[in-house]
Every structure is written in structure tokens, then in C-alpha cells.
PDB file of C-alpha atoms and ligand atoms in Angstrom:
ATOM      1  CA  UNK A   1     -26.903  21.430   9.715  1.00 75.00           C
ATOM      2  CA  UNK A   2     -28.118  21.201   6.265  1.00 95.00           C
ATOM      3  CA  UNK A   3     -27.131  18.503   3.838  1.00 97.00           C
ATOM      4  CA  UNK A   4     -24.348  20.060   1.721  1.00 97.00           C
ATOM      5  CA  UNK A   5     -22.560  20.574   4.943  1.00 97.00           C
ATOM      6  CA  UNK A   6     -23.060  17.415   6.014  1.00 97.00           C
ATOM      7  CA  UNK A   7     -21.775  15.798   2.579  1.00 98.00           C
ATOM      8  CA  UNK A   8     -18.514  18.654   2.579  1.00 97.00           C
ATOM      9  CA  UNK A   9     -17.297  16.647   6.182  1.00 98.00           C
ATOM     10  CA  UNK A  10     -17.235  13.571   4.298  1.00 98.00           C
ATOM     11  CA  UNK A  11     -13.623  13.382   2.768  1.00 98.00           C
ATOM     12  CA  UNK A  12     -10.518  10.905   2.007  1.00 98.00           C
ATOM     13  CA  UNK A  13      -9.082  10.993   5.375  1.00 98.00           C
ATOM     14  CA  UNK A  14      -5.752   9.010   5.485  1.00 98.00           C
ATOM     15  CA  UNK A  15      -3.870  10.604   8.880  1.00 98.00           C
ATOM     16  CA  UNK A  16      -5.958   8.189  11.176  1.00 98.00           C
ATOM     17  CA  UNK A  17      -5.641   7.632  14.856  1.00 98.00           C
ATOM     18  CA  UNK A  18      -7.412   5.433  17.564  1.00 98.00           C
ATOM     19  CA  UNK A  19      -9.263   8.033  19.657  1.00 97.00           C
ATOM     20  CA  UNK A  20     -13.161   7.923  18.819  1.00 98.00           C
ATOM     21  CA  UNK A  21     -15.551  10.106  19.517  1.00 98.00           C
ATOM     22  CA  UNK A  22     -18.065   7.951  21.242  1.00 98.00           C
ATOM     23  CA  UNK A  23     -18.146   4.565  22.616  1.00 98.00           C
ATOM     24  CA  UNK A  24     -17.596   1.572  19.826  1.00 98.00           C
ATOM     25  CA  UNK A  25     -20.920   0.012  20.489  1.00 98.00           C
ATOM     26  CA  UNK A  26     -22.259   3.443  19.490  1.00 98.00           C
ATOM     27  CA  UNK A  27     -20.371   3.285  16.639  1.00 99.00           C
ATOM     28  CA  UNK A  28     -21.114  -0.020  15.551  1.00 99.00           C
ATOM     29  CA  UNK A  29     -24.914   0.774  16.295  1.00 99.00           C
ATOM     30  CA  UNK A  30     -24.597   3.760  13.794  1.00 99.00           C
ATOM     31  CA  UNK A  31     -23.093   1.915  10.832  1.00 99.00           C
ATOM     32  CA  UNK A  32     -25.701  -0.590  11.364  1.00 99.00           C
ATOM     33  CA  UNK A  33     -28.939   1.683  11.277  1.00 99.00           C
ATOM     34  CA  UNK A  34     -26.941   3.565   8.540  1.00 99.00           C
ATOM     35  CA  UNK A  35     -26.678   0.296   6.214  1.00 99.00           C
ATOM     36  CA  UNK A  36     -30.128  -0.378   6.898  1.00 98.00           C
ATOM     37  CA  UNK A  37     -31.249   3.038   5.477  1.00 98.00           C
ATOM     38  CA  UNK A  38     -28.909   2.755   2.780  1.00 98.00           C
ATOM     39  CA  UNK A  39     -31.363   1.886  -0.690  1.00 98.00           C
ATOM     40  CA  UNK A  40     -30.519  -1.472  -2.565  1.00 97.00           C
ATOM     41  CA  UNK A  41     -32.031  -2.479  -5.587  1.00 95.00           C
ATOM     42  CA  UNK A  42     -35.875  -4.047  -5.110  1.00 95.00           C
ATOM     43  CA  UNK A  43     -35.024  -3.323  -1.800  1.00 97.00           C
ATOM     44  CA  UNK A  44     -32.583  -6.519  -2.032  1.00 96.00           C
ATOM     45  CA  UNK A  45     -30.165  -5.565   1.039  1.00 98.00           C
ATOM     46  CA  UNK A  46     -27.621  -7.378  -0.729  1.00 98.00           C
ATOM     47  CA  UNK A  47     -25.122  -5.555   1.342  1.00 98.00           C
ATOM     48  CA  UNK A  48     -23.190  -7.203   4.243  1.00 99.00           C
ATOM     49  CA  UNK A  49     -20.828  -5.708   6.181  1.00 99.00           C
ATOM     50  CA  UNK A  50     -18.160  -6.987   9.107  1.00 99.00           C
ATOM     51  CA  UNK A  51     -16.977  -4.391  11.985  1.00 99.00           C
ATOM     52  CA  UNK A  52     -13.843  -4.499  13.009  1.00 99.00           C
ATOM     53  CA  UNK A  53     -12.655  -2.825  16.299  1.00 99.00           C
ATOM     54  CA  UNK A  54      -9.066  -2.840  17.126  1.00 98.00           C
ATOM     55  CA  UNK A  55      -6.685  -5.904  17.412  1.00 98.00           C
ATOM     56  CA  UNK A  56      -9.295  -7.365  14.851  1.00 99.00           C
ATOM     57  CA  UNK A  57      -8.657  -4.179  13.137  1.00 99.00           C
ATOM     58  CA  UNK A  58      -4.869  -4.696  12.881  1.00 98.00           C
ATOM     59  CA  UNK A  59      -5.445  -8.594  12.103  1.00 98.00           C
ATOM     60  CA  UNK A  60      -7.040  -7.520   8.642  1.00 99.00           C
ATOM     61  CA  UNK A  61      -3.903  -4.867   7.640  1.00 98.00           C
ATOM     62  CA  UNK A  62      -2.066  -7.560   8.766  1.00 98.00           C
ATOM     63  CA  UNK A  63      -3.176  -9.910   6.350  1.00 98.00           C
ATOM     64  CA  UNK A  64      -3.056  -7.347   3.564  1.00 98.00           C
ATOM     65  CA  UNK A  65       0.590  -6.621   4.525  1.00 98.00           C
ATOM     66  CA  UNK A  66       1.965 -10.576   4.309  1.00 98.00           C
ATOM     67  CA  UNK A  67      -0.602 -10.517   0.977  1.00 98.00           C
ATOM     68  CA  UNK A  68       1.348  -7.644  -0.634  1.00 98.00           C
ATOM     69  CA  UNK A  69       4.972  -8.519   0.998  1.00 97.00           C
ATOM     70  CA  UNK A  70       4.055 -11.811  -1.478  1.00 96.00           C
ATOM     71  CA  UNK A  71       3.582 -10.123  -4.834  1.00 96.00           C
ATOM     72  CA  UNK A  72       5.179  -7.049  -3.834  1.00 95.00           C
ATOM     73  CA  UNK A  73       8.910  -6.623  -5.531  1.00 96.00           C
ATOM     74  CA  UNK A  74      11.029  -5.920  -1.894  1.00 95.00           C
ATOM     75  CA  UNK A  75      12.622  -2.666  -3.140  1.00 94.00           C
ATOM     76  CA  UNK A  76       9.419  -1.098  -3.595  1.00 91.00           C
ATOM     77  CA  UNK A  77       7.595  -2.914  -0.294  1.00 97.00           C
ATOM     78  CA  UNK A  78       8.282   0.265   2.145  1.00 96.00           C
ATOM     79  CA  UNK A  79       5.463   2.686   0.791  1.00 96.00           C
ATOM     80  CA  UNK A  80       3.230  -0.436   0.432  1.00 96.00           C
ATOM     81  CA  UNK A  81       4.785  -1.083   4.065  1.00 97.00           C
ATOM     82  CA  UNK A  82       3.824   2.894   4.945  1.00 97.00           C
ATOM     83  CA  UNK A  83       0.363   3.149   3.870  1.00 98.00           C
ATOM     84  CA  UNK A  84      -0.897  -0.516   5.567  1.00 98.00           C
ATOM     85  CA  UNK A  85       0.392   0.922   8.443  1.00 98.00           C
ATOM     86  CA  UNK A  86      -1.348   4.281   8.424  1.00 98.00           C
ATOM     87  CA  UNK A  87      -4.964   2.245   8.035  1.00 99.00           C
ATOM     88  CA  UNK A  88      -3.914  -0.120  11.151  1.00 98.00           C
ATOM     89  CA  UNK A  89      -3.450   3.081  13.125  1.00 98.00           C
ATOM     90  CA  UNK A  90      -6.859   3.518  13.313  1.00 98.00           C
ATOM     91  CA  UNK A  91      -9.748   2.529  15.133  1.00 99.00           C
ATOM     92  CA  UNK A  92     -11.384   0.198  13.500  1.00 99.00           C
ATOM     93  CA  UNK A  93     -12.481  -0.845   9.533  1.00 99.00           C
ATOM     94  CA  UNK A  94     -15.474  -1.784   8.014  1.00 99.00           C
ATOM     95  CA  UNK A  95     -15.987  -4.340   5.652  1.00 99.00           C
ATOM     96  CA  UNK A  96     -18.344  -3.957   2.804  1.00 99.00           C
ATOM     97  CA  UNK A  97     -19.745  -7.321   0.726  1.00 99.00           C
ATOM     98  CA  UNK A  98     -22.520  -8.182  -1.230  1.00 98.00           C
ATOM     99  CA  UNK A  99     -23.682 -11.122  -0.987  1.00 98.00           C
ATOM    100  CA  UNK A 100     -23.777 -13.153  -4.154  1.00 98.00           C
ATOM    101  CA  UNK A 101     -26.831 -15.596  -3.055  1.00 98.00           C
ATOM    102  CA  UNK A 102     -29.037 -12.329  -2.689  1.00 98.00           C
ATOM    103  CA  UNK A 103     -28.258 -11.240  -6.518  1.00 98.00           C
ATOM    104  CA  UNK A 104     -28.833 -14.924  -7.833  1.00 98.00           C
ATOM    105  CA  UNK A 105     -32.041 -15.151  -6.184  1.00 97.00           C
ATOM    106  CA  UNK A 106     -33.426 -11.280  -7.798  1.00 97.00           C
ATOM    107  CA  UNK A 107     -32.022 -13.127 -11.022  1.00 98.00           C
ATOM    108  CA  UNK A 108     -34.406 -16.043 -10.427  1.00 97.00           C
ATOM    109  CA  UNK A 109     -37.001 -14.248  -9.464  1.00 96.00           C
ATOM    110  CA  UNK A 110     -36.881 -11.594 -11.766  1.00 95.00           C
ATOM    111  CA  UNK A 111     -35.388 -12.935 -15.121  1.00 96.00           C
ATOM    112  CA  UNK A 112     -36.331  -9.929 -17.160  1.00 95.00           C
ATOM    113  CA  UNK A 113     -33.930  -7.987 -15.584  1.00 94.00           C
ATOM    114  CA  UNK A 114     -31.230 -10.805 -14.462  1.00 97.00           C
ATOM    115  CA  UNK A 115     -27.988  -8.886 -16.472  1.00 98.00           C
ATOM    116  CA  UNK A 116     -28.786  -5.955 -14.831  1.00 97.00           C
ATOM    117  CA  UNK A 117     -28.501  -7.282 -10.703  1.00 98.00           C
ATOM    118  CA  UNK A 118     -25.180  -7.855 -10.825  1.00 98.00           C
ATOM    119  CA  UNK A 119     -24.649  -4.307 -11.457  1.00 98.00           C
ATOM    120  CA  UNK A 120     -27.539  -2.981  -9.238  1.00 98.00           C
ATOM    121  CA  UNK A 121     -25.527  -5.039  -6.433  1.00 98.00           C
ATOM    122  CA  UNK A 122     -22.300  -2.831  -6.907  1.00 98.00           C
ATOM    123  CA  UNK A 123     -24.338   0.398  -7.121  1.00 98.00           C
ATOM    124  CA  UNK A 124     -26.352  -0.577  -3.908  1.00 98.00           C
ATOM    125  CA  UNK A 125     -22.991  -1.778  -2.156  1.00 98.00           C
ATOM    126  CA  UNK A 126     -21.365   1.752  -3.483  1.00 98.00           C
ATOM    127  CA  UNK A 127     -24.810   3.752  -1.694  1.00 98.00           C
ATOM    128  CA  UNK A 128     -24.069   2.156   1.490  1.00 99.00           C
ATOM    129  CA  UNK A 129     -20.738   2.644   1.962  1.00 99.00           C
ATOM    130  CA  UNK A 130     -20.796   6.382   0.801  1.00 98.00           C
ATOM    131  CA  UNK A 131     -23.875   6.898   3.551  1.00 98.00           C
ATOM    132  CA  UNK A 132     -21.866   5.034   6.047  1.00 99.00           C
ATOM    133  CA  UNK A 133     -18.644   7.591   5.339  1.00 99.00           C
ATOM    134  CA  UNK A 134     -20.983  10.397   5.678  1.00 98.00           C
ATOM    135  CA  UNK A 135     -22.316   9.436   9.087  1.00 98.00           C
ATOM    136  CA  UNK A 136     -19.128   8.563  10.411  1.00 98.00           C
ATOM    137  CA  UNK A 137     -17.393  12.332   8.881  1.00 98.00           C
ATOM    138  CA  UNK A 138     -20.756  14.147  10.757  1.00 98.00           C
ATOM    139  CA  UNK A 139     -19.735  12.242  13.987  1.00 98.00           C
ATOM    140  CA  UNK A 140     -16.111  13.179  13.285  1.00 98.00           C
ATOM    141  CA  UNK A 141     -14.451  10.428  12.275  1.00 99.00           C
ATOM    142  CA  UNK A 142     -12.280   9.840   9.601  1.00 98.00           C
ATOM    143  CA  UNK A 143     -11.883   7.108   6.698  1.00 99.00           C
ATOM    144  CA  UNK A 144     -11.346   6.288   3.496  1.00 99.00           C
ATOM    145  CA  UNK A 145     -12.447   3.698   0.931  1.00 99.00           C
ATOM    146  CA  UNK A 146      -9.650   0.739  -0.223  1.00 99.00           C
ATOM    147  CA  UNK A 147      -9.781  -2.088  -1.896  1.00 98.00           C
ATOM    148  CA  UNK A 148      -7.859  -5.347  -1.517  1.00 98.00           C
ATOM    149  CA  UNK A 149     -10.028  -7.531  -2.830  1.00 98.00           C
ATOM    150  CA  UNK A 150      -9.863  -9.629  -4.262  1.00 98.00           C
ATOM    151  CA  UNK A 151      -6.259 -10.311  -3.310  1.00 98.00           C
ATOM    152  CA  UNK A 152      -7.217 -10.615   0.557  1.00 98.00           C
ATOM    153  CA  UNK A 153     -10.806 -12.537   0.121  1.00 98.00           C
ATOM    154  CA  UNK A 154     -10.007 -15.774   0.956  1.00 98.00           C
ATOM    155  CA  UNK A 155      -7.998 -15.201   3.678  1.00 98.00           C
ATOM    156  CA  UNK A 156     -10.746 -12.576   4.891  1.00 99.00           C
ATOM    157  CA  UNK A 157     -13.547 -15.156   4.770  1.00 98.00           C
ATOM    158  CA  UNK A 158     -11.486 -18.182   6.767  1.00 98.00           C
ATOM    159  CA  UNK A 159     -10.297 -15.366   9.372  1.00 98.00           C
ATOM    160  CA  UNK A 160     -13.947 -14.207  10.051  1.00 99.00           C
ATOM    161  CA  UNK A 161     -15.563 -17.196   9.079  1.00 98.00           C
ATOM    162  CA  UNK A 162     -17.706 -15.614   6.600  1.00 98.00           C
ATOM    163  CA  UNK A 163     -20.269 -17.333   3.960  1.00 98.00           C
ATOM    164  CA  UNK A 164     -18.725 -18.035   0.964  1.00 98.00           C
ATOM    165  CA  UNK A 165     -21.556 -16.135  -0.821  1.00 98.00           C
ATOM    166  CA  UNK A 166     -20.101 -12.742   0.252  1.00 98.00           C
ATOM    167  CA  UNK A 167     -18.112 -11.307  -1.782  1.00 98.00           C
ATOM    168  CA  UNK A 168     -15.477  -8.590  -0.701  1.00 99.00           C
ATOM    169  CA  UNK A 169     -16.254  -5.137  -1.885  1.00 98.00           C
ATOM    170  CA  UNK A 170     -14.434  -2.671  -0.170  1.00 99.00           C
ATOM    171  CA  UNK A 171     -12.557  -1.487   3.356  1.00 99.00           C
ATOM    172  CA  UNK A 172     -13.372   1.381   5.024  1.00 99.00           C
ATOM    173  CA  UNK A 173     -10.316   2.114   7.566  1.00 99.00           C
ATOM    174  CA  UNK A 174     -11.802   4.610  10.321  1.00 99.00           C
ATOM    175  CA  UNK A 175     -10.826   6.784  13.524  1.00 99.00           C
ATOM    176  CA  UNK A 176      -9.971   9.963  14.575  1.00 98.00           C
ATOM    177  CA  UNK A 177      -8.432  12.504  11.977  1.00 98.00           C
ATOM    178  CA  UNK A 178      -5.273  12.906  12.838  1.00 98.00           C
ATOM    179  CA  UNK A 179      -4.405  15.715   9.923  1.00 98.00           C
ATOM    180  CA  UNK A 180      -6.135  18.241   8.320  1.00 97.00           C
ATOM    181  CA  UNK A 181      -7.073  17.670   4.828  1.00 97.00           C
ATOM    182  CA  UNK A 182      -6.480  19.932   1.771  1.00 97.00           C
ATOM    183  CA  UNK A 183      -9.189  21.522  -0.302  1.00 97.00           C
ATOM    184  CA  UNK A 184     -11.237  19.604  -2.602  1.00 97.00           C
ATOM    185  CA  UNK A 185     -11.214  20.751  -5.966  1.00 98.00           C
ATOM    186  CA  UNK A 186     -13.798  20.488  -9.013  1.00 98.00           C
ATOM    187  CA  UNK A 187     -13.733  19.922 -12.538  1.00 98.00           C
ATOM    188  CA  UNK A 188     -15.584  22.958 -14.563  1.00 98.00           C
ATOM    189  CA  UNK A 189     -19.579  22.635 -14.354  1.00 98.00           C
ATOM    190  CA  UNK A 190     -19.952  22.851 -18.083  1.00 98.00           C
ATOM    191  CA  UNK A 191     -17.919  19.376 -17.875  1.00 98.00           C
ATOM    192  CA  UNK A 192     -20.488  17.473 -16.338  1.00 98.00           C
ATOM    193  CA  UNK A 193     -24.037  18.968 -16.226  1.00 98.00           C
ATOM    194  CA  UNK A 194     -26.541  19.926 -18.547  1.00 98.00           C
ATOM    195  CA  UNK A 195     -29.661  21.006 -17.374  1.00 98.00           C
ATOM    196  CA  UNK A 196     -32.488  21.769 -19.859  1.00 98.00           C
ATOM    197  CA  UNK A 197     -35.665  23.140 -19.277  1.00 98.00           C
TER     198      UNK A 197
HETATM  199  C1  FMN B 201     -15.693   3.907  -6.020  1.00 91.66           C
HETATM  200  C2  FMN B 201     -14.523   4.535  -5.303  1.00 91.66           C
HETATM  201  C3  FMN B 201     -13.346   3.832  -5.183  1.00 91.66           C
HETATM  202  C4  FMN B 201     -12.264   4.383  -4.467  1.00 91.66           C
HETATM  203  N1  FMN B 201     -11.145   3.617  -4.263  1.00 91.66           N
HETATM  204  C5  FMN B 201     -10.145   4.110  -3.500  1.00 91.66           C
HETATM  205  C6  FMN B 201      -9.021   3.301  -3.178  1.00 91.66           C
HETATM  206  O1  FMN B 201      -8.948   2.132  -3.557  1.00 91.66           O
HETATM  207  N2  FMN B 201      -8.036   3.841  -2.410  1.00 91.66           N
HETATM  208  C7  FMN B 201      -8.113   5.130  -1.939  1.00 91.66           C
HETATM  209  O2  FMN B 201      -7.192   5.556  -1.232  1.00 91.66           O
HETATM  210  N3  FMN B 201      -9.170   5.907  -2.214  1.00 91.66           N
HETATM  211  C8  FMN B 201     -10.190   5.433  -2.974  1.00 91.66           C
HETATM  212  N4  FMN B 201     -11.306   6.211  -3.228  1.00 91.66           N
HETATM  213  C9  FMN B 201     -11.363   7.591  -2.708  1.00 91.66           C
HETATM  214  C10 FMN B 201     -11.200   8.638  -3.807  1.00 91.66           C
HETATM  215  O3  FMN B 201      -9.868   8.688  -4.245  1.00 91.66           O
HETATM  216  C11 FMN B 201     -11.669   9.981  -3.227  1.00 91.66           C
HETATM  217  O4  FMN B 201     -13.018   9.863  -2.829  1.00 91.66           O
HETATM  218  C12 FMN B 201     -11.536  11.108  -4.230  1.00 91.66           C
HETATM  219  O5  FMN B 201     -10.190  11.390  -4.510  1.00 91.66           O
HETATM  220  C13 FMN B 201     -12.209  12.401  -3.724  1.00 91.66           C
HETATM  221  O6  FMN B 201     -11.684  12.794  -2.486  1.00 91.66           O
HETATM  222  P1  FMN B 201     -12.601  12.913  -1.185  1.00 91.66           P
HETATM  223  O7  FMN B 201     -13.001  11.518  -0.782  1.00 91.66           O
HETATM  224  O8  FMN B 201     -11.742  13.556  -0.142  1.00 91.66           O
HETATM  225  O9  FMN B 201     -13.821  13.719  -1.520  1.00 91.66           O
HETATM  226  C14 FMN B 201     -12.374   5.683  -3.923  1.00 91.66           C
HETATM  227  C15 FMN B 201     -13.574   6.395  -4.085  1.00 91.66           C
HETATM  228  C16 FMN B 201     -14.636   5.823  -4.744  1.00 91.66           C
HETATM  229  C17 FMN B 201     -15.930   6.596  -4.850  1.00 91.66           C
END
């Protein structure tokens, strides 16, 4: 299969359910060789990440429910209430950090370009997770990207017992895809490249 193909599987899958298509150890083996592929900045691998398979699964939409049921006014709680829900009904989610020691060490190390790690640490984090959601559409399984940080990373990091150093980047909510989803569309070429030669 050639690449385009391979990057058209990858899409915002939110109808997820908890059949997988291989065992979860392969699964967790996959995300793992797929992070350690993924490029990072001076070859930092600033990125950690935290697999969660099932009931450990639910714990972490739990605590992003009782976060939101907080801060949440009640009368508008249900679609909050709705869409929690339909990221616990999957399989599993990953979480994606960068750890915060790893930048301030490039920064040490590398003054010249110290304003610019902080940055190259998002863009690294944001190559990871898009190569992890690509290997996990061309084994057929579904996700999408949230983010409840930083609202959740406290309770996150006592839960998992997680350095303080990492911060919370993102949640991938994964499983099988439960719904077809609609076409993608595209804003007009002209819009967005130039190509000169
Ligand atoms: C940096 C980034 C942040 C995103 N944040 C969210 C998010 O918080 N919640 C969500 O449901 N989707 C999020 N998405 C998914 C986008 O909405 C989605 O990728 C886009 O609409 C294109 O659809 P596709 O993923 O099916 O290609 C994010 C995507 C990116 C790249």
C-alpha cells in the first residue's frame, strides 16, 4: 500500500468500540516502536507516552467527567456527559507528554537555540502522535486526538504516578470504528501552496 493510502485511513474517528484487531500487547508493542521512530528535535525523545487498556481506560474519562461535571454549568453537562462517554467506549487511550526535564536540559546544553525547544518539544510531541494515529488507522483502529489538559493533569499524574516533569499533551481515545466516517474535504490548493521553480 503506498503512503497516501496509508495517510487517507488515518481520520477523526469518534464512533469507538472495544473490539481490537489484534491482541493489546501487540498493540502496545506498535505504539511503542512507532514513538520510537517518530523524529524529535536533536533527536531529544522528549516524548512520553502512558497506555491505557480498559478499566484504566475508563478511570481516565472518568476523571475528565467529575473534572468537567465541576466547571461545567449542569444544564449544559449532558453533551459534555455524551461525548466522555463515547471515548470510554473504547479500547484503550494513549497519553501523549513531553517531558519538561528533556527540553531544559537541550536549553542548557544548547543556549543558542534555548527559545526555540520549547516549541521544537510541541512539534516533536505533535509528529508522534500523528505517526502513532496513522499506524493504529493502517491496523484498523480508530481514534481521535483530545485535549484535557491541563484541566485533568494533576489528577492524571497522582493516578498514574507519573514524574512531575511530564507534562500532559494530548489523549488519543482508540478501538474499533464503530461508524463510518464522512468525506474529508479540502480548502482550494491556490490557498495554501506555492510552488516555484
Ligand atoms: C493539533 C490538533 C489538535 C486537535 N484537537 C482536537 C480536539 O481537541 N478534539 C477533537 O475532537 N479533535 C481534535 N483534532 C482533530 C481535528 O479536528 C481533525 O484532525 C480535523 O478536523 C481533520 O479531520 P480528520 O482527522 O478526520 O482528518 C485535533 C487535530 C490536531 C492536528
Amino acid at each position: 500500500m503506498n503512503i497516501i493510502d496509508i495517510l487517507k485511513k488515518r481520520r477523526t474517528q469518534y464512533a469507538l468500540g472495544k473490539t481490537l484487531p489484534m491482541a493489546e500487547n501487540e498493540v502496545d508493542a506498535l505504539i511503542r516502536e512507532v514513538v520510537r521512530q517518530a523524529p524529535s528535535s536533536f533527536n531529544s525523545q522528549s516524548s512520553r507516552v502512558v497506555i491505557l487498556f480498559g478499566r484504566e481506560s475508563e478511570k481516565l474519562w472518568s476523571i475528565v467527567k467529575e473534572t468537567l461535571r465541576a466547571i461545567v454549568p449542569a444544564e449544559n453537562f449532558a453533551s459534555t456527559d455524551a461525548k466522555i462517554d463515547s471515548f470510554a467506549a473504547g479500547a484503550g487511550t494513549i497519553l501523549f507528554f513531553e517531558d519538561q526535564d528533556a527540553v531544559r536540559e537541550l536549553q542548557q546544553q544548547f543556549p543558542l537555540y534555548a527559545e526555540n525547544f520549547p516549541t521544537f518539544s510541541e512539534q516533536s510531541g505533535g509528529m508522534a502522535q500523528f505517526a502513532v494515529w496513522t499506524a493504529l488507522a493502517n491496523v484498523g483502529i480508530g481514534a481521535s486526538l483530545q485535549h484535557y489538559n491541563p484541566l485533568i493533569d494533576e489528577e492524571v499524574a497522582r493516578t498514574w504516578g507519573l514524574p512531575a516533569s511530564w507534562k500532559l499533551r494530548a489523549q488519543m481515545p482508540f478501538g474499533s470504528n464503530e461508524q463510518p466516517i464522512d468525506e474529508k474535504t479540502f480548502i482550494d490548493d491556490a490557498i495554501r501552496f506555492r510552488t516555484f521553480r
